[in-house]
Tab-separated table of C-alpha atoms in Angstrom:
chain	number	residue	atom	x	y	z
L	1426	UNK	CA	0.000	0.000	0.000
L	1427	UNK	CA	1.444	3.429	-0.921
L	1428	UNK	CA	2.143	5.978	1.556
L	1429	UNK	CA	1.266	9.623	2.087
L	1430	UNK	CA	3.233	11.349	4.572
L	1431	UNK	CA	1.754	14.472	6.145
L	1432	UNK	CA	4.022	16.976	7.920
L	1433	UNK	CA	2.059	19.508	10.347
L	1434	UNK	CA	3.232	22.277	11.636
L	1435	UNK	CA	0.573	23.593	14.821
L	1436	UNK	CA	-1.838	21.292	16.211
L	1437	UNK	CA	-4.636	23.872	14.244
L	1438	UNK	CA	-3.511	23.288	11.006
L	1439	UNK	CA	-3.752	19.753	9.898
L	1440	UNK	CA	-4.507	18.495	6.223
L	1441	UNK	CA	-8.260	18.490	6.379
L	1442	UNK	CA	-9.923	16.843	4.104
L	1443	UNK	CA	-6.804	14.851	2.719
L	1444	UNK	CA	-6.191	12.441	4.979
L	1445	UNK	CA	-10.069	10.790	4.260
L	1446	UNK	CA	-9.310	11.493	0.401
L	1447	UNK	CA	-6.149	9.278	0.733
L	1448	UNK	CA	-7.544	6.525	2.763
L	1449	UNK	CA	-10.668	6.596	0.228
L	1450	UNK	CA	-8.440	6.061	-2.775
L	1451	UNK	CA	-6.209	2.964	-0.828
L	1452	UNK	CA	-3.225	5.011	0.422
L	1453	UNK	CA	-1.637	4.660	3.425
L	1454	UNK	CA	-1.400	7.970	5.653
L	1455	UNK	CA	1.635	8.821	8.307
L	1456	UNK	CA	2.024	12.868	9.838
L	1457	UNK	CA	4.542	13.842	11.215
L	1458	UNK	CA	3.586	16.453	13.628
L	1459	UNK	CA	6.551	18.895	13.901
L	1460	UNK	CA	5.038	20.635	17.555
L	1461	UNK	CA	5.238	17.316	18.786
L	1462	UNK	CA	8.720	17.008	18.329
L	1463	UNK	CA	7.858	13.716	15.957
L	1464	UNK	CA	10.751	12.374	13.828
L	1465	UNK	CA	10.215	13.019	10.287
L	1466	UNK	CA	10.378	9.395	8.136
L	1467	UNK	CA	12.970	7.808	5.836
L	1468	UNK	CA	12.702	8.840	2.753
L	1469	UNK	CA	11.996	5.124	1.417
L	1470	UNK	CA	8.971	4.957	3.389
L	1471	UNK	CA	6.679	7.237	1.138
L	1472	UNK	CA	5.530	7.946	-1.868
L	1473	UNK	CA	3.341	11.115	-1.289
L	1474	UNK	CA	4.698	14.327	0.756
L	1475	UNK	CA	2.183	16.895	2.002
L	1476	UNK	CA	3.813	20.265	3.917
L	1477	UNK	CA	1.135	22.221	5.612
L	1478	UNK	CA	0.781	25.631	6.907
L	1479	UNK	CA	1.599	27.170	10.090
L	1480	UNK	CA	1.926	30.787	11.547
L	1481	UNK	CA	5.858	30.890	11.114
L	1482	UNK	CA	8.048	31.922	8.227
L	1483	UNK	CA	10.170	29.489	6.301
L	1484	UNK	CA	13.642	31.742	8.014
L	1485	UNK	CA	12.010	31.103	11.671
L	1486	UNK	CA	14.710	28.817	12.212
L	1487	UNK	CA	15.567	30.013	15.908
L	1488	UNK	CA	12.617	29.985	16.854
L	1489	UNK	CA	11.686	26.753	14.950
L	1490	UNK	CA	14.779	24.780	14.791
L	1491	UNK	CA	13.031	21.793	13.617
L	1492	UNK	CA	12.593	24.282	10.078
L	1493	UNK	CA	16.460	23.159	8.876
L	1494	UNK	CA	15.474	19.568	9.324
L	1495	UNK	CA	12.796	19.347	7.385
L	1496	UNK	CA	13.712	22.134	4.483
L	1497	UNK	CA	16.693	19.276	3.998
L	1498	UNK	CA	14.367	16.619	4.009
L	1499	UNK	CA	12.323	18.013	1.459
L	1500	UNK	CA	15.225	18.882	-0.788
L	1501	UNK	CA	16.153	15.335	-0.599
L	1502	UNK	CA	12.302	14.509	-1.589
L	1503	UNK	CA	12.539	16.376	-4.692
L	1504	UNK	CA	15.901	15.046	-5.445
L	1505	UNK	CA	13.973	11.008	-5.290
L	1506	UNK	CA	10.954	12.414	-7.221
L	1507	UNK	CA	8.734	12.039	-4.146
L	1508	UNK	CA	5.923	14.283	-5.911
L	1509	UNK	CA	5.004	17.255	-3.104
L	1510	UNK	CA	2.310	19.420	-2.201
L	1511	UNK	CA	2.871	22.224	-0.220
L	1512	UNK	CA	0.264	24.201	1.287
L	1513	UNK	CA	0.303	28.057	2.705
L	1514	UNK	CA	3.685	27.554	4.344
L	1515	UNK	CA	4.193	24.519	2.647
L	1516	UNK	CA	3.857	26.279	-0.623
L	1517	UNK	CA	6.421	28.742	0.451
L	1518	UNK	CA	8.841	25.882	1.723
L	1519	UNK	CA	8.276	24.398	-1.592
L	1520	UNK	CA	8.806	27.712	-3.637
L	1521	UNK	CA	12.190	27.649	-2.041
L	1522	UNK	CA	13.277	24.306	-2.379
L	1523	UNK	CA	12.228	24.620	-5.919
L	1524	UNK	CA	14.712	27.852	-6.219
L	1525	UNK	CA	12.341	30.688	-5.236
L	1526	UNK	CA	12.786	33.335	-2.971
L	1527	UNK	CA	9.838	33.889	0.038
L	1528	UNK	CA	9.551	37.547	1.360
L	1529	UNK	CA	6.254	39.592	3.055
L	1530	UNK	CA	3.506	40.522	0.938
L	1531	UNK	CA	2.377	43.983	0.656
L	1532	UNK	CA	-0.571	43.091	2.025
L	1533	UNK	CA	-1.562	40.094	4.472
L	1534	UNK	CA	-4.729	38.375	3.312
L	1535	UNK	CA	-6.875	36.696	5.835
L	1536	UNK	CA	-10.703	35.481	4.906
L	1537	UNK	CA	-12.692	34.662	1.477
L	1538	UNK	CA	-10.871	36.696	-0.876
L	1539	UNK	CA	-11.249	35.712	-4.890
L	1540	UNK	CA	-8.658	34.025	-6.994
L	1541	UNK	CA	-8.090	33.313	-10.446
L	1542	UNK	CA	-7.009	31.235	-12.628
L	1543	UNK	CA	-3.662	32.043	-15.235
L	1544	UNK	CA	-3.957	31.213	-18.816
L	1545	UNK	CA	-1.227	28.846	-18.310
L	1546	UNK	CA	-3.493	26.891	-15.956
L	1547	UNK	CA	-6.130	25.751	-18.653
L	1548	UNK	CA	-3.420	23.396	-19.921
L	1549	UNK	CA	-1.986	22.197	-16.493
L	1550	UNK	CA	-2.350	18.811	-15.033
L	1551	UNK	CA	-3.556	19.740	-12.141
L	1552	UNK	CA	-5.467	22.335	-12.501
L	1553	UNK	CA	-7.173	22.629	-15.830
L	1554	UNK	CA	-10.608	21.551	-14.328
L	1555	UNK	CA	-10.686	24.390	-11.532
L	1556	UNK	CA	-12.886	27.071	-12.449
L	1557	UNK	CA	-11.562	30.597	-13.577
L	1558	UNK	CA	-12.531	32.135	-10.125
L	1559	UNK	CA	-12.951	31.063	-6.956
L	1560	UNK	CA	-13.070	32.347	-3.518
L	1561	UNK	CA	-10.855	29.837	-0.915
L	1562	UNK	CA	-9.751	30.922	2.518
L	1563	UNK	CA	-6.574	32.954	3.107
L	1564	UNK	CA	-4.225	33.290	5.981
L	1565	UNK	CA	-1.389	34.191	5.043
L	1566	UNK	CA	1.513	37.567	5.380
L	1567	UNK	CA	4.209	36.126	3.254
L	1568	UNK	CA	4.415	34.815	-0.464
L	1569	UNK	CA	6.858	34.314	-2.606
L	1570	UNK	CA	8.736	34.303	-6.506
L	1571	UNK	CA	7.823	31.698	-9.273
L	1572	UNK	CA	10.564	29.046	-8.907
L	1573	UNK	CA	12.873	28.893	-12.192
L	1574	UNK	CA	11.101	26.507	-14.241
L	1575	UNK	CA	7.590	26.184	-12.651
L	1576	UNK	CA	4.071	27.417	-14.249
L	1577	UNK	CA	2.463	30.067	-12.346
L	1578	UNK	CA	-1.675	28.820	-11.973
L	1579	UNK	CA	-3.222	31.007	-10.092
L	1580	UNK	CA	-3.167	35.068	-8.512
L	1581	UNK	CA	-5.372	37.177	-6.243
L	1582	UNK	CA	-5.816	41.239	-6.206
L	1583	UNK	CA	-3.978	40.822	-2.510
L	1584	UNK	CA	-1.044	38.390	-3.531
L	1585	UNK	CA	-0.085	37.772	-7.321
L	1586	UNK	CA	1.617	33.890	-6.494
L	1587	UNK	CA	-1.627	32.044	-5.337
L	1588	UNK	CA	-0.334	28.535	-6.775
L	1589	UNK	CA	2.061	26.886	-8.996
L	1590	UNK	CA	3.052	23.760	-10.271
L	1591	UNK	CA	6.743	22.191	-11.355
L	1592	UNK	CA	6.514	18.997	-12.426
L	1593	UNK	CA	4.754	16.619	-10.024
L	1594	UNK	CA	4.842	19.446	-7.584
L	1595	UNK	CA	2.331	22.031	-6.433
L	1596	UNK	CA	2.148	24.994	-4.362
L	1597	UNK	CA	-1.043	26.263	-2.561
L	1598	UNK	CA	-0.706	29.525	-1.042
L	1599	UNK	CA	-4.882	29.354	0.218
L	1600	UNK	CA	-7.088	26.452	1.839
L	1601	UNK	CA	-9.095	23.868	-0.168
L	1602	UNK	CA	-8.337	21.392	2.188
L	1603	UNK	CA	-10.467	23.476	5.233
L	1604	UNK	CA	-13.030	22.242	7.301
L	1605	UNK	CA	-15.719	24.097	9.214
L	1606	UNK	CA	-14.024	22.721	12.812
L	1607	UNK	CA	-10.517	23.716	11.488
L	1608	UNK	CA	-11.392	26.959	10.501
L	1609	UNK	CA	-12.946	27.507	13.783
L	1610	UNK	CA	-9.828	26.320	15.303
L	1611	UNK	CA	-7.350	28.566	13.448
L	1612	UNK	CA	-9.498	31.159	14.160
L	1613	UNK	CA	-9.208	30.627	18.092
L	1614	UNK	CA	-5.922	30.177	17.996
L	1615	UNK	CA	-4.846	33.131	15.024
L	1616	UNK	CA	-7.943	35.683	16.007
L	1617	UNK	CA	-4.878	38.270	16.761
L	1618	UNK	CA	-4.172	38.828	13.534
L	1619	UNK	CA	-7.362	39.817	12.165
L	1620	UNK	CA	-6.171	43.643	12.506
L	1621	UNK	CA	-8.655	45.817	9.993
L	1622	UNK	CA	-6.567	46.248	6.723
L	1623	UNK	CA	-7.920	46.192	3.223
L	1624	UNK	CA	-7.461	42.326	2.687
L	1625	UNK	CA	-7.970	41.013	6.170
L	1626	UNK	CA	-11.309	40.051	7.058
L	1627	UNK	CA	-13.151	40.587	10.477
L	1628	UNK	CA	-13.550	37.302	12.207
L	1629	UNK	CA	-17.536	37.525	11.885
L	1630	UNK	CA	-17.352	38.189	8.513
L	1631	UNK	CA	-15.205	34.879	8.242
L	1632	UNK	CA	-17.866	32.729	10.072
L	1633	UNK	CA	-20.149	33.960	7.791
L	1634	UNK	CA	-18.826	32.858	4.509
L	1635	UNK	CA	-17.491	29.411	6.370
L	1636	UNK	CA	-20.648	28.079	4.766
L	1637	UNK	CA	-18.889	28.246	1.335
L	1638	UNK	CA	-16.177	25.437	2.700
L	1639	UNK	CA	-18.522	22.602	1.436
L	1640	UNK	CA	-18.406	24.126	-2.301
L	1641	UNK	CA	-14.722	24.487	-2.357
L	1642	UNK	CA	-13.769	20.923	-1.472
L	1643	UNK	CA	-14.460	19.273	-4.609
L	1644	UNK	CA	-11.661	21.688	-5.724
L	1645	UNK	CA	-9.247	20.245	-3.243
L	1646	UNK	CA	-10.803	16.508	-4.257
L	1647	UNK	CA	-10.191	17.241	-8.204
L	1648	UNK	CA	-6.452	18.594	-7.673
L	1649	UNK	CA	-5.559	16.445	-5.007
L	1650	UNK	CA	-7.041	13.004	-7.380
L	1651	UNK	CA	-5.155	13.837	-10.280
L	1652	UNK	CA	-2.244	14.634	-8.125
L	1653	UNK	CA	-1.984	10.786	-6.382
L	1654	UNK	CA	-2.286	9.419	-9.904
């Protein structure tokens, strides 16, 4: 049975609806949960690598130690063709594994904010069958440049590197994956940041569009299907 491996960055931000997607499709699922001080795996264990998101920036290093670890880890994962997804802060680890460079935004975008689709994304293998626009979550300050090589998919009016893909690789810099109970949980544990600023929605405004979370999953189910195969 093939493998996924999941690594998780905060207790509040694990892969949502993935993990049941995998399972569904006869994949094995591991996490390693990087607050828990877990032990990430050898290499020759998995097939699939999911990075997920987390409040820090990829050059939190002192203050996340565990960061240098796993950015060589996931340079070696490239280097075997284990195919990646990286997601928020996984995108941005990606971006610069891939040869990108991650820096603040101008602005930070937090809530339902539209994004749309490149021309280069109708003929992608991943995301061809996503509509033009959609509106995922956000939560996010940083972002980051197109790795050399890799086909820019998808922008926003607040951040012009929503996704990518290189290869067998993709980068997600919003949330397809969310759930109703996660969001409610980032938002307990992240509320501080919802500061009013032109791309930063207020935390009732969030709960209200939460609803919306059902209609964007079969976007995460599409990407993430073609992705395992």
């Amino acid at each position: 049975m093939p493998t996924l491996h999941i690594i998780q960055h905060v207790p509040f931000e694990p892969a949502g609806i993935l993990p049941d997607l995998a399972f569904s499709h006869g994949w094995n699922v591991s996490t390693t949960k990087q607050f828990a001080a877990d032990n990430l795996p050898e290499l020759n264990t998995i097939d699939r690598l999911i990075i997920m998101g987390g409040p820090m920036s990829t050059n939190d290093i002192t203050d996340y130690p565990y960061l240098s670890a796993e950015k060589d880890f996931l340079n070696r994962a490239i280097a075997k063709d284990i195919p990646v997804i990286g997601i928020c802060l996984g995108a941005q680890l990606l971006a610069e594994a891939l040869g990108g460079k991650v820096h603040s935004n101008a602005q930070k975008e937090i809530g339902f904010f539209p994004v749309q689709k490149t021309t280069a994304a109708y003929d992608s293998q991943f995301f061809a069958d996503l509509p033009h626009t959609f509106t995922p979550l956000h939560w996010h300050g940083d972002t980051f440049s197109l790795p050399p090589g890799a086909t820019h998919t998808a922008r926003s009016a607040a951040c012009n590197m929503q996704a990518f893909e290189s290869g067998p690789h993709i980068g997600l810099q919003f949330h397809l994956e969310m759930t109703t109970d996660l969001l409610e949980g980032l938002i307990e544990n992240a509320r501080h940041e919802l500061v009013a600023a032109p791309f930063v929605m207020t935390e009732a405004k969030i709960k209200e569009a939460a609803a919306s979370l059902h209609n964007l999953q079969p976007l995460m189910t599409s990407l993430f299907e073609r992705w395992l195969s």
